[in-house]
Short mmCIF file of C-alpha atoms in Angstrom, two decimals:
data_model
loop_
_atom_site.label_atom_id
_atom_site.label_comp_id
_atom_site.label_asym_id
_atom_site.label_seq_id
_atom_site.Cartn_x
_atom_site.Cartn_y
_atom_site.Cartn_z
CA MET A 1 19.08 -5.73 27.65
CA ARG A 2 21.99 -8.15 27.77
CA ASN A 3 24.23 -5.93 25.60
CA LYS A 4 26.51 -3.58 27.49
CA ILE A 5 25.29 -0.02 27.26
CA ILE A 6 27.05 2.64 29.23
CA GLY A 7 26.08 5.83 30.93
CA LEU A 8 22.70 7.27 31.71
CA LEU A 9 20.99 5.56 28.79
CA PHE A 10 21.80 2.20 30.35
CA LEU A 11 20.31 3.21 33.69
CA VAL A 12 17.12 4.62 32.18
CA MET A 13 16.48 1.62 29.97
CA SER A 14 17.18 -0.79 32.80
CA VAL A 15 14.63 0.88 35.04
CA LEU A 16 12.02 0.86 32.29
CA LEU A 17 12.65 -2.80 31.57
CA ILE A 18 12.33 -3.76 35.24
CA VAL A 19 9.02 -1.92 35.53
CA ALA A 20 7.68 -3.52 32.34
CA CYS A 21 8.68 -7.02 33.41
CA SER A 22 7.14 -6.52 36.83
CA SER A 23 3.85 -5.41 35.25
CA LYS A 24 3.80 -8.38 32.87
CA SER A 25 4.52 -10.77 35.72
CA ASN A 26 1.55 -9.46 37.67
CA ASP A 27 -0.74 -9.83 34.62
CA ASP A 28 0.41 -13.40 34.04
CA SER A 29 -0.18 -14.24 37.68
CA LYS A 30 -3.79 -13.06 37.44
CA ALA A 31 -4.33 -15.09 34.26
CA ASP A 32 -2.95 -18.21 35.94
CA ASP A 33 -5.23 -17.74 38.94
CA SER A 34 -8.33 -17.63 36.71
CA SER A 35 -7.41 -20.51 34.40
CA GLU A 36 -8.06 -24.13 35.29
CA GLY A 37 -6.43 -25.72 32.28
CA GLY A 38 -3.42 -23.66 31.21
CA GLU A 39 -2.64 -22.32 27.77
CA THR A 40 -1.96 -23.61 24.28
CA GLU A 41 1.17 -22.75 22.34
CA THR A 42 -0.70 -19.76 20.91
CA GLY A 43 -1.59 -18.48 24.38
CA THR A 44 -5.26 -19.45 24.31
CA GLU A 45 -6.68 -20.40 27.72
CA THR A 46 -7.93 -23.95 27.98
CA GLY A 47 -9.88 -26.07 30.42
CA GLY A 48 -13.39 -26.54 31.71
CA GLU A 49 -16.23 -28.36 30.01
CA LEU A 50 -18.58 -27.84 27.11
CA LYS A 51 -22.10 -29.27 27.30
CA ILE A 52 -24.07 -29.89 24.10
CA ALA A 53 -27.76 -30.87 24.06
CA VAL A 54 -28.71 -33.07 21.09
CA SER A 55 -32.07 -34.47 20.10
CA ALA A 56 -31.28 -38.18 19.99
CA GLN A 57 -29.01 -40.86 21.36
CA PRO A 58 -26.79 -42.43 18.68
CA PRO A 59 -27.48 -46.07 17.84
CA SER A 60 -23.71 -46.64 17.81
CA LEU A 61 -20.45 -44.70 17.83
CA ASP A 62 -18.90 -47.09 15.31
CA ALA A 63 -18.59 -44.74 12.34
CA HIS A 64 -18.40 -47.58 9.81
CA ILE A 65 -21.85 -48.96 10.57
CA SER A 66 -23.94 -45.99 11.74
CA SER A 67 -25.27 -43.25 9.47
CA SER A 68 -27.27 -41.30 12.08
CA SER A 69 -26.42 -37.63 12.48
CA ALA A 70 -25.97 -38.16 16.24
CA SER A 71 -23.32 -40.82 15.57
CA LEU A 72 -21.63 -38.61 13.02
CA ASP A 73 -21.50 -35.46 15.13
CA ILE A 74 -20.00 -37.23 18.15
CA GLY A 75 -17.82 -39.56 16.13
CA ARG A 76 -16.22 -36.67 14.27
CA MET A 77 -14.61 -35.57 17.55
CA ILE A 78 -13.14 -39.06 18.15
CA PHE A 79 -12.22 -40.36 14.72
CA GLU A 80 -10.35 -38.92 11.77
CA THR A 81 -10.13 -39.90 8.10
CA LEU A 82 -7.52 -39.94 5.36
CA MET A 83 -9.43 -37.18 3.55
CA THR A 84 -11.83 -34.57 4.88
CA LEU A 85 -13.75 -31.48 3.72
CA ASN A 86 -12.57 -27.89 3.83
CA GLU A 87 -14.88 -24.87 4.02
CA ASP A 88 -15.29 -24.92 0.22
CA HIS A 89 -16.58 -28.51 0.43
CA GLN A 90 -13.45 -29.82 -1.28
CA SER A 91 -11.68 -33.00 -0.19
CA VAL A 92 -8.25 -32.38 1.35
CA PRO A 93 -5.82 -34.58 3.33
CA MET A 94 -6.26 -35.13 7.07
CA LEU A 95 -4.39 -38.28 8.17
CA ALA A 96 -2.79 -38.53 4.75
CA GLU A 97 0.39 -36.51 4.29
CA SER A 98 0.29 -36.70 0.50
CA ILE A 99 -1.52 -38.54 -2.31
CA GLU A 100 -0.20 -39.74 -5.67
CA GLU A 101 -2.50 -40.81 -8.49
CA SER A 102 -1.36 -43.18 -11.23
CA GLU A 103 -1.60 -42.08 -14.85
CA ASP A 104 -4.54 -44.42 -15.51
CA GLY A 105 -6.38 -43.21 -12.39
CA LYS A 106 -6.73 -46.73 -10.99
CA THR A 107 -4.16 -46.48 -8.21
CA TYR A 108 -3.86 -43.96 -5.38
CA THR A 109 -0.86 -44.03 -3.06
CA PHE A 110 -1.34 -42.40 0.34
CA LYS A 111 1.72 -41.37 2.35
CA LEU A 112 0.56 -41.27 5.98
CA ARG A 113 1.48 -38.65 8.55
CA GLU A 114 4.01 -40.11 10.96
CA GLY A 115 3.77 -40.01 14.74
CA ILE A 116 -0.04 -39.97 14.86
CA LYS A 117 -1.21 -41.63 18.08
CA PHE A 118 -4.40 -43.55 18.69
CA HIS A 119 -6.19 -42.90 21.96
CA ASN A 120 -4.75 -46.18 23.30
CA GLY A 121 -1.23 -44.77 22.90
CA GLU A 122 -0.29 -46.86 19.85
CA GLU A 123 1.01 -45.22 16.68
CA MET A 124 -1.21 -45.25 13.61
CA ILE A 125 0.50 -47.15 10.78
CA ALA A 126 -0.42 -48.49 7.37
CA GLU A 127 -1.87 -51.80 8.59
CA ASP A 128 -4.44 -49.88 10.68
CA VAL A 129 -5.44 -47.83 7.66
CA GLU A 130 -5.66 -50.90 5.42
CA ALA A 131 -7.95 -52.71 7.86
CA SER A 132 -10.11 -49.64 8.54
CA MET A 133 -10.59 -48.63 4.92
CA ASN A 134 -11.41 -52.15 3.71
CA ARG A 135 -14.00 -52.51 6.49
CA TRP A 136 -15.46 -49.16 5.43
CA LEU A 137 -15.62 -50.40 1.82
CA GLU A 138 -17.65 -53.40 3.02
CA ASN A 139 -20.10 -51.40 5.15
CA SER A 140 -20.67 -48.04 3.46
CA PRO A 141 -23.58 -48.08 0.97
CA ARG A 142 -21.99 -45.38 -1.17
CA ALA A 143 -18.64 -47.19 -1.18
CA LEU A 144 -20.36 -50.45 -2.17
CA LEU A 145 -22.15 -48.67 -5.02
CA LEU A 146 -19.39 -46.39 -6.30
CA LEU A 147 -16.16 -48.19 -5.40
CA ASP A 148 -16.98 -51.77 -6.31
CA HIS A 149 -13.94 -54.08 -6.24
CA ALA A 150 -11.76 -51.37 -4.67
CA ASN A 151 -9.08 -52.45 -2.19
CA PHE A 152 -6.62 -50.85 0.21
CA GLU A 153 -3.23 -52.47 0.88
CA ALA A 154 -0.38 -51.51 3.17
CA LYS A 155 2.84 -51.13 1.15
CA ASP A 156 5.16 -49.81 3.84
CA LYS A 157 4.86 -48.71 7.45
CA TYR A 158 3.47 -45.34 6.39
CA VAL A 159 2.27 -46.06 2.83
CA VAL A 160 -1.14 -47.40 1.76
CA GLU A 161 -2.25 -48.09 -1.79
CA LEU A 162 -5.82 -47.97 -3.11
CA THR A 163 -6.53 -49.92 -6.29
CA LEU A 164 -9.69 -49.39 -8.34
CA GLU A 165 -11.25 -51.50 -11.07
CA LYS A 166 -11.68 -48.35 -13.18
CA ARG A 167 -10.96 -44.65 -12.86
CA VAL A 168 -13.30 -42.94 -10.36
CA SER A 169 -12.57 -39.22 -10.59
CA ASP A 170 -14.41 -38.37 -7.37
CA VAL A 171 -12.93 -41.15 -5.26
CA LEU A 172 -11.32 -38.68 -2.83
CA ASP A 173 -14.67 -36.86 -2.47
CA ILE A 174 -16.35 -40.18 -1.70
CA MET A 175 -13.70 -40.93 0.93
CA ALA A 176 -14.31 -37.51 2.51
CA GLY A 177 -18.07 -38.09 2.74
CA GLN A 178 -19.64 -37.77 6.16
CA GLY A 179 -22.36 -40.43 6.38
CA GLN A 180 -20.94 -43.75 7.66
CA PHE A 181 -17.59 -42.11 7.26
CA ALA A 182 -14.22 -43.75 6.65
CA ALA A 183 -12.87 -43.55 10.21
CA ILE A 184 -9.38 -44.87 10.91
CA MET A 185 -9.25 -47.25 13.90
CA PRO A 186 -6.64 -49.64 15.30
CA LYS A 187 -6.31 -52.89 13.34
CA GLU A 188 -7.00 -55.00 16.42
CA GLN A 189 -10.38 -53.29 16.80
CA ILE A 190 -11.26 -54.02 13.17
CA ASP A 191 -10.13 -57.65 13.45
CA THR A 192 -12.32 -58.30 16.50
CA ALA A 193 -15.35 -56.28 15.38
CA THR A 194 -18.76 -57.96 15.21
CA PRO A 195 -21.79 -56.96 13.10
CA GLU A 196 -22.87 -54.91 16.14
CA GLY A 197 -19.64 -52.88 16.02
CA VAL A 198 -16.15 -52.56 17.44
CA SER A 199 -15.56 -53.42 21.10
CA GLU A 200 -13.78 -50.15 21.94
CA ILE A 201 -14.17 -46.64 20.56
CA ILE A 202 -10.60 -45.63 19.69
CA GLY A 203 -9.59 -43.00 17.16
CA THR A 204 -6.95 -40.33 16.58
CA GLY A 205 -9.10 -37.21 17.07
CA PRO A 206 -8.66 -34.29 19.49
CA PHE A 207 -11.14 -35.83 21.95
CA LYS A 208 -11.27 -39.41 23.16
CA TYR A 209 -14.15 -41.53 24.39
CA GLU A 210 -14.58 -41.62 28.18
CA ASP A 211 -18.10 -42.78 29.06
CA TRP A 212 -21.60 -43.42 27.67
CA ARG A 213 -24.51 -43.37 30.08
CA GLN A 214 -27.50 -44.75 28.25
CA ASP A 215 -30.32 -42.23 27.74
CA GLN A 216 -28.21 -39.55 29.47
CA TYR A 217 -24.99 -38.52 27.74
CA VAL A 218 -21.74 -39.38 25.99
CA HIS A 219 -18.65 -37.97 27.70
CA LEU A 220 -15.46 -37.21 25.75
CA VAL A 221 -12.19 -35.88 27.18
CA LYS A 222 -9.27 -33.98 25.72
CA PHE A 223 -6.63 -36.20 24.09
CA ASP A 224 -3.34 -34.80 25.34
CA ASP A 225 -1.24 -36.57 22.71
CA TYR A 226 -3.24 -35.31 19.75
CA GLN A 227 -1.12 -34.37 16.73
CA SER A 228 -2.72 -31.53 14.79
CA ARG A 229 -2.16 -30.45 11.22
CA ASP A 230 -0.53 -27.06 10.79
CA GLU A 231 -2.85 -25.49 8.21
CA GLU A 232 -5.39 -22.87 9.21
CA PRO A 233 -8.74 -24.36 10.29
CA SER A 234 -11.16 -24.70 7.37
CA GLY A 235 -14.39 -26.70 7.60
CA TYR A 236 -13.36 -30.06 9.05
CA ALA A 237 -9.77 -29.58 7.86
CA GLY A 238 -6.64 -27.91 9.17
CA ARG A 239 -5.54 -27.23 12.72
CA LYS A 240 -7.53 -28.72 15.61
CA GLU A 241 -7.08 -27.99 19.30
CA ALA A 242 -9.12 -29.34 22.19
CA LEU A 243 -9.54 -26.19 24.27
CA VAL A 244 -11.85 -27.77 26.86
CA ASP A 245 -11.03 -30.75 29.03
CA ASP A 246 -14.48 -32.35 28.91
CA LEU A 247 -17.06 -32.50 26.15
CA TYR A 248 -20.55 -33.77 27.00
CA TYR A 249 -23.32 -34.68 24.55
CA TYR A 250 -26.61 -34.81 26.47
CA PHE A 251 -29.59 -36.62 24.93
CA VAL A 252 -32.57 -34.24 25.19
CA PRO A 253 -35.40 -35.27 22.82
CA ASP A 254 -37.69 -32.33 23.68
CA SER A 255 -36.61 -29.16 21.86
CA SER A 256 -38.16 -26.81 24.42
CA THR A 257 -36.11 -28.53 27.14
CA ARG A 258 -32.96 -28.02 25.10
CA VAL A 259 -33.72 -24.31 24.74
CA ALA A 260 -34.66 -23.91 28.41
CA GLY A 261 -31.43 -25.63 29.46
CA LEU A 262 -29.49 -23.20 27.32
CA GLN A 263 -31.13 -20.26 29.08
CA THR A 264 -30.41 -21.60 32.57
CA GLY A 265 -26.80 -22.50 31.75
CA GLU A 266 -27.39 -26.25 32.00
CA TYR A 267 -26.23 -26.54 28.38
CA ASP A 268 -23.81 -24.42 26.37
CA ILE A 269 -25.06 -25.47 22.94
CA ALA A 270 -28.50 -26.71 21.83
CA GLU A 271 -28.76 -28.47 18.47
CA GLN A 272 -31.65 -29.42 16.16
CA ILE A 273 -33.77 -26.40 17.07
CA PRO A 274 -37.17 -26.37 15.30
CA GLN A 275 -37.78 -23.60 12.81
CA ASP A 276 -40.73 -22.18 14.75
CA SER A 277 -38.37 -21.35 17.64
CA TYR A 278 -36.04 -19.27 15.49
CA GLU A 279 -37.57 -15.82 16.03
CA ARG A 280 -37.90 -16.36 19.78
CA LEU A 281 -34.26 -17.42 20.01
CA GLU A 282 -33.16 -14.37 18.05
CA GLU A 283 -34.63 -12.17 20.80
CA MET A 284 -33.11 -14.06 23.75
CA ASP A 285 -30.40 -12.37 25.78
CA GLY A 286 -27.16 -14.28 26.11
CA VAL A 287 -27.96 -16.62 23.21
CA GLN A 288 -26.64 -16.65 19.66
CA THR A 289 -28.38 -18.47 16.83
CA HIS A 290 -26.44 -20.11 14.00
CA VAL A 291 -28.20 -21.13 10.79
CA TYR A 292 -26.44 -23.27 8.19
CA TYR A 293 -27.61 -24.96 5.00
CA PHE A 294 -27.86 -28.69 5.44
CA GLY A 295 -29.61 -30.25 2.44
CA THR A 296 -32.41 -30.20 -0.10
CA LEU A 297 -36.16 -30.63 0.29
CA ASN A 298 -37.23 -32.86 -2.59
CA MET A 299 -40.34 -34.22 -4.25
CA PHE A 300 -39.40 -37.59 -5.76
CA TYR A 301 -41.25 -39.05 -8.75
CA ASN A 302 -42.08 -42.72 -9.33
CA LYS A 303 -40.40 -43.49 -12.66
CA LYS A 304 -40.89 -47.27 -12.48
CA GLU A 305 -44.64 -47.45 -13.07
CA GLY A 306 -47.80 -45.34 -13.18
CA ILE A 307 -48.53 -41.99 -14.77
CA MET A 308 -45.44 -40.24 -13.39
CA SER A 309 -43.23 -42.58 -15.42
CA ASP A 310 -44.05 -40.27 -18.36
CA PRO A 311 -41.46 -37.43 -18.45
CA LYS A 312 -44.10 -35.01 -19.74
CA MET A 313 -46.15 -35.56 -16.59
CA ARG A 314 -43.12 -34.83 -14.46
CA GLN A 315 -42.34 -31.72 -16.49
CA ALA A 316 -45.94 -30.51 -16.17
CA VAL A 317 -45.78 -30.88 -12.39
CA ASN A 318 -42.41 -29.17 -12.12
CA ILE A 319 -43.42 -26.22 -14.31
CA ALA A 320 -46.50 -25.59 -12.16
CA LEU A 321 -44.60 -25.34 -8.87
CA ASN A 322 -44.06 -22.06 -7.05
CA MET A 323 -41.00 -22.85 -4.95
CA ASP A 324 -41.13 -19.59 -2.99
CA GLU A 325 -44.60 -20.42 -1.67
CA ILE A 326 -43.64 -24.03 -0.90
CA MET A 327 -40.48 -23.18 1.00
CA LEU A 328 -42.02 -20.30 2.92
CA ALA A 329 -44.90 -22.54 4.04
CA SER A 330 -42.39 -25.22 5.08
CA TYR A 331 -39.92 -23.03 7.00
CA ALA A 332 -41.86 -19.84 7.87
CA ASN A 333 -38.88 -17.48 7.75
CA GLU A 334 -36.83 -16.49 4.70
CA ASN A 335 -33.63 -16.78 6.75
CA LEU A 336 -34.23 -20.51 7.07
CA PHE A 337 -34.26 -21.60 3.44
CA LYS A 338 -32.86 -20.86 0.01
CA VAL A 339 -34.79 -21.08 -3.24
CA ASP A 340 -32.13 -22.58 -5.51
CA HIS A 341 -32.14 -25.21 -8.25
CA ASN A 342 -28.85 -26.98 -7.37
CA TYR A 343 -28.97 -30.71 -6.70
CA MET A 344 -25.66 -30.19 -4.88
CA ASN A 345 -24.75 -27.71 -2.18
CA PRO A 346 -24.83 -24.24 -3.81
CA ASP A 347 -21.70 -23.34 -1.80
CA SER A 348 -19.71 -26.26 -3.18
CA VAL A 349 -16.86 -24.72 -5.19
CA GLY A 350 -16.38 -27.86 -7.25
CA TRP A 351 -20.00 -28.83 -7.99
CA ALA A 352 -22.39 -25.86 -7.81
CA SER A 353 -23.95 -25.42 -11.26
CA ASP A 354 -25.97 -22.81 -13.13
CA ALA A 355 -27.13 -25.41 -15.66
CA GLY A 356 -30.87 -26.04 -15.70
CA LYS A 357 -31.89 -23.03 -13.63
CA ASP A 358 -34.30 -21.83 -16.35
CA PHE A 359 -36.44 -24.91 -15.66
CA TYR A 360 -36.69 -24.22 -11.93
CA ASN A 361 -39.41 -22.29 -10.09
CA GLN A 362 -41.32 -21.41 -13.26
CA ASN A 363 -44.83 -21.31 -11.79
CA ASP A 364 -46.27 -21.28 -15.32
CA ILE A 365 -49.82 -22.56 -14.96
CA GLU A 366 -50.76 -22.34 -18.65
CA LYS A 367 -47.62 -24.13 -19.85
CA ALA A 368 -48.20 -26.82 -17.22
CA LYS A 369 -51.76 -27.34 -18.50
CA GLU A 370 -50.45 -27.70 -22.07
CA LEU A 371 -47.94 -30.37 -21.07
CA LEU A 372 -50.61 -32.15 -19.04
CA ALA A 373 -52.82 -32.35 -22.14
CA GLU A 374 -49.91 -33.56 -24.28
CA SER A 375 -49.23 -36.35 -21.81
CA GLY A 376 -52.80 -37.63 -22.15
CA TYR A 377 -53.62 -37.10 -18.48
CA ASN A 378 -57.32 -37.81 -17.90
CA GLY A 379 -57.98 -37.05 -14.26
CA GLU A 380 -56.25 -40.09 -12.79
CA LYS A 381 -55.58 -39.96 -9.04
CA VAL A 382 -52.07 -38.87 -8.12
CA ARG A 383 -51.02 -40.17 -4.70
CA LEU A 384 -48.77 -37.75 -2.85
CA LEU A 385 -47.10 -39.37 0.20
CA THR A 386 -46.01 -37.32 3.19
CA THR A 387 -45.74 -37.40 6.98
CA ARG A 388 -46.50 -35.15 9.95
CA ASP A 389 -43.39 -36.47 11.70
CA TYR A 390 -41.55 -33.72 9.85
CA ASP A 391 -43.54 -30.49 9.69
CA ASP A 392 -41.70 -29.24 6.62
CA TYR A 393 -42.59 -32.35 4.62
CA TYR A 394 -46.26 -32.00 5.48
CA SER A 395 -46.47 -28.25 4.89
CA ALA A 396 -44.76 -28.61 1.50
CA ALA A 397 -47.17 -31.38 0.50
CA VAL A 398 -50.24 -29.28 1.33
CA VAL A 399 -49.03 -26.38 -0.82
CA VAL A 400 -48.01 -28.66 -3.70
CA GLN A 401 -51.44 -30.30 -3.63
CA GLU A 402 -53.08 -26.88 -3.97
CA GLN A 403 -50.78 -25.82 -6.81
CA LEU A 404 -51.30 -29.01 -8.80
CA GLU A 405 -55.06 -28.83 -8.41
CA GLN A 406 -54.85 -25.42 -10.13
CA ILE A 407 -53.66 -27.14 -13.33
CA GLY A 408 -56.42 -29.76 -13.14
CA MET A 409 -54.70 -32.66 -11.42
CA ASN A 410 -56.54 -34.98 -9.05
CA VAL A 411 -54.14 -35.09 -6.10
CA ASP A 412 -54.71 -37.32 -3.10
CA LEU A 413 -52.61 -36.40 -0.06
CA GLU A 414 -51.76 -39.56 1.89
CA VAL A 415 -50.28 -38.90 5.34
CA PHE A 416 -48.39 -41.59 7.27
CA ASP A 417 -46.00 -41.89 10.17
CA LEU A 418 -42.42 -41.89 8.95
CA ALA A 419 -41.87 -45.64 9.20
CA THR A 420 -45.01 -46.38 7.17
CA LEU A 421 -44.04 -43.76 4.60
CA TYR A 422 -40.71 -45.55 4.15
CA ASP A 423 -42.52 -48.88 3.75
CA ASN A 424 -44.93 -47.50 1.16
CA ARG A 425 -42.35 -45.65 -0.92
CA ALA A 426 -40.46 -48.94 -1.37
CA GLU A 427 -43.47 -50.34 -3.29
CA PRO A 428 -43.88 -48.76 -6.76
CA ASP A 429 -47.61 -49.56 -6.96
CA ARG A 430 -48.42 -47.44 -3.87
CA TRP A 431 -47.46 -43.92 -4.89
CA GLU A 432 -46.73 -41.33 -7.57
CA MET A 433 -44.76 -38.73 -5.57
CA PHE A 434 -43.29 -38.46 -2.09
CA PHE A 435 -41.41 -35.84 -0.05
CA GLY A 436 -38.02 -36.21 1.54
CA GLY A 437 -35.14 -34.15 2.86
CA VAL A 438 -31.65 -35.20 1.81
CA GLY A 439 -28.39 -34.00 3.35
CA TYR A 440 -25.60 -32.76 1.13
CA ASN A 441 -23.20 -35.17 -0.58
CA THR A 442 -19.58 -34.59 -1.46
CA SER A 443 -20.00 -35.47 -5.16
CA PRO A 444 -22.90 -35.87 -7.64
CA SER A 445 -22.42 -39.62 -8.07
CA GLN A 446 -23.72 -40.06 -4.49
CA LEU A 447 -27.05 -38.29 -5.07
CA LEU A 448 -30.06 -40.39 -4.08
CA ALA A 449 -32.15 -38.80 -6.85
CA ILE A 450 -30.03 -40.52 -9.51
CA ASN A 451 -29.45 -43.77 -7.61
CA PRO A 452 -31.30 -46.54 -9.48
CA THR A 453 -31.96 -48.48 -6.26
CA TYR A 454 -33.47 -45.56 -4.32
CA PRO A 455 -37.31 -45.20 -4.35
CA GLY A 456 -38.10 -43.41 -7.58
CA TRP A 457 -35.86 -45.82 -9.50
CA THR A 458 -33.93 -43.55 -11.82
CA GLU A 459 -32.99 -45.44 -14.98
CA ASP A 460 -31.86 -43.62 -18.11
CA PRO A 461 -28.98 -44.35 -20.53
CA ARG A 462 -28.06 -40.66 -20.79
CA ILE A 463 -27.63 -40.41 -17.01
CA THR A 464 -25.57 -43.60 -16.96
CA GLU A 465 -23.40 -42.30 -19.80
CA LEU A 466 -22.73 -38.91 -18.23
CA LEU A 467 -21.98 -40.42 -14.82
CA ALA A 468 -19.48 -42.76 -16.50
CA GLU A 469 -17.85 -39.81 -18.27
CA MET A 470 -17.64 -37.94 -14.96
CA GLY A 471 -15.98 -40.93 -13.35
CA ALA A 472 -13.49 -41.30 -16.19
CA SER A 473 -12.52 -37.61 -16.15
CA THR A 474 -8.86 -36.76 -15.63
CA SER A 475 -9.49 -33.42 -13.93
CA GLN A 476 -12.08 -31.70 -11.76
CA GLU A 477 -12.73 -29.23 -14.57
CA GLU A 478 -13.56 -32.02 -17.00
CA ALA A 479 -15.78 -33.77 -14.45
CA LYS A 480 -17.59 -30.49 -13.76
CA GLN A 481 -18.35 -30.06 -17.49
CA HIS A 482 -20.03 -33.46 -17.56
CA TRP A 483 -21.92 -32.63 -14.36
CA ASP A 484 -23.20 -29.37 -15.89
CA GLU A 485 -24.45 -31.34 -18.87
CA LEU A 486 -26.14 -33.89 -16.61
CA HIS A 487 -27.58 -31.14 -14.38
CA GLU A 488 -29.19 -29.55 -17.44
CA PHE A 489 -30.59 -32.91 -18.57
CA LEU A 490 -32.07 -33.64 -15.14
CA TRP A 491 -33.99 -30.37 -15.11
CA ALA A 492 -34.86 -29.94 -18.79
CA GLU A 493 -35.88 -33.49 -19.67
CA TYR A 494 -35.69 -36.30 -17.15
CA LEU A 495 -36.64 -34.87 -13.72
CA PRO A 496 -35.93 -37.69 -11.25
CA ALA A 497 -37.10 -35.29 -8.54
CA SER A 498 -38.00 -31.64 -8.18
CA ILE A 499 -35.63 -29.83 -5.87
CA LEU A 500 -38.02 -27.57 -3.96
CA GLY A 501 -35.23 -25.66 -2.21
CA HIS A 502 -32.46 -25.88 0.37
CA TYR A 503 -33.22 -26.14 4.07
CA THR A 504 -31.25 -25.21 7.15
CA ASN A 505 -30.48 -26.47 10.61
CA ILE A 506 -30.51 -24.15 13.63
CA ILE A 507 -28.07 -24.28 16.52
CA ALA A 508 -28.45 -22.08 19.61
CA VAL A 509 -25.29 -21.20 21.52
CA SER A 510 -24.56 -19.45 24.80
CA ASP A 511 -22.63 -16.23 24.28
CA LYS A 512 -20.02 -17.63 26.68
CA VAL A 513 -18.94 -20.04 23.94
CA GLU A 514 -16.12 -18.56 21.88
CA ASN A 515 -14.81 -19.35 18.39
CA LEU A 516 -17.34 -22.09 17.62
CA THR A 517 -17.22 -23.27 14.02
CA ILE A 518 -20.46 -24.21 12.29
CA PHE A 519 -19.85 -26.28 9.17
CA GLN A 520 -22.70 -28.65 8.33
CA ALA A 521 -22.76 -29.21 12.11
CA THR A 522 -21.26 -28.00 15.37
CA VAL A 523 -17.46 -28.28 15.35
CA PRO A 524 -16.34 -27.91 19.00
CA TRP A 525 -12.59 -28.23 18.50
CA ASN A 526 -10.79 -24.84 18.59
CA THR A 527 -13.68 -23.75 20.83
CA ARG A 528 -13.50 -22.56 24.44
CA LYS A 529 -15.95 -21.27 27.04
CA ALA A 530 -15.37 -17.98 28.81
CA LYS A 531 -14.95 -18.22 32.57
#
């Protein structure tokens, strides 16, 4: 109303404007009185604390050396990576501004975002990225296996170059992987790190490390100098805002205590909820349940020695299986699992495949008996290893034993604690099949089922050939074609493992928590708690 307007119209509009401004001022005053932390640029109220109950204390918060889910979930708030995953499970830049690939696919040049601050106030530059990524290459099992002889080198203050011995088409997917992830830390922390880890926990994320009280909690606080990307939030990518001042991760091993604390308001979020609590949680007032797919339940075959080294035996077993019965027995509620043949995440835009689905969940008893006869099976004992430490493993094993006995197999269920199961599966003369859950990977080359060093010992020239062709591909489309071909081969002929189905994790959340993202885990940035 700064323009000059004469007459009655001016007077009327002036009065209306004064009234409107007065009303808005009163509303803003009330909002300020109720807010402890102020507002973001978008007007979202901030402040307060968010308390998350988790099942275990992390062995370390050094992302380069720890693969535990507790380390990952907390570390993701503190550290960031050059590449990360969007909601379609595709690798996209985070700390990288742009990426250039050489024509031969052996060199990647990363232009870094400028002005990114570490939690110690120092700017992130290329020498920090070089040191961090080369340490990750030395410590990450998947990097050691898939990126042998790779090297990162600082070329300018904000430019880092990755050189590879050969083209690796999924190198950016590998870098965006979440287990023992490629966190960027200050160079001085990398230089002084010991085998036990870095001396200080310093990253570039929206929250910074404040305190760790052993057997109690890890406390993170809002990083005021955090520099967010501008893109819309998507998975772990895009815009991040710390909308609470304090973030606590409480270590609460007992699941019933986690749930009870959620009901009393002691915790705002309870993670790792057992499946048998799902229906009770669904009926609780003031609590929301979030279910997300996390990985595959697998039955691995011993291909190194014994009767399961014969592909016909593996095919006979797989054809006999009724996956619906197995998964329902393991997870009790159809909302908690998916019967699907994919070795990869079925929601992965780049890697989900229809190939091989005709060989999944056949439950064909007569055909299984025919293949068993063709293999020459003569009643030999088949040792099926499982554990009661994970109820789903044990329940699946009991059902599989029953189903295989229907086709005439002599199945011996051997039940161990988890540590002993791991010891036994490492020895090829001690088992024929074992059960295991495996979290999702960012690309097929990282799958344990086709890793020749993983128990089961997958060795086949066709698999090696197709993996090499995937790695040498010049586009995602070409790599996907080779993966479809390999996926078909794994189901139709080789069968390193039978994918029984896809399992979920359950998170329970107070209805006071707003805008929480669930993407393979709890993502508390962009999240606030109602007053």
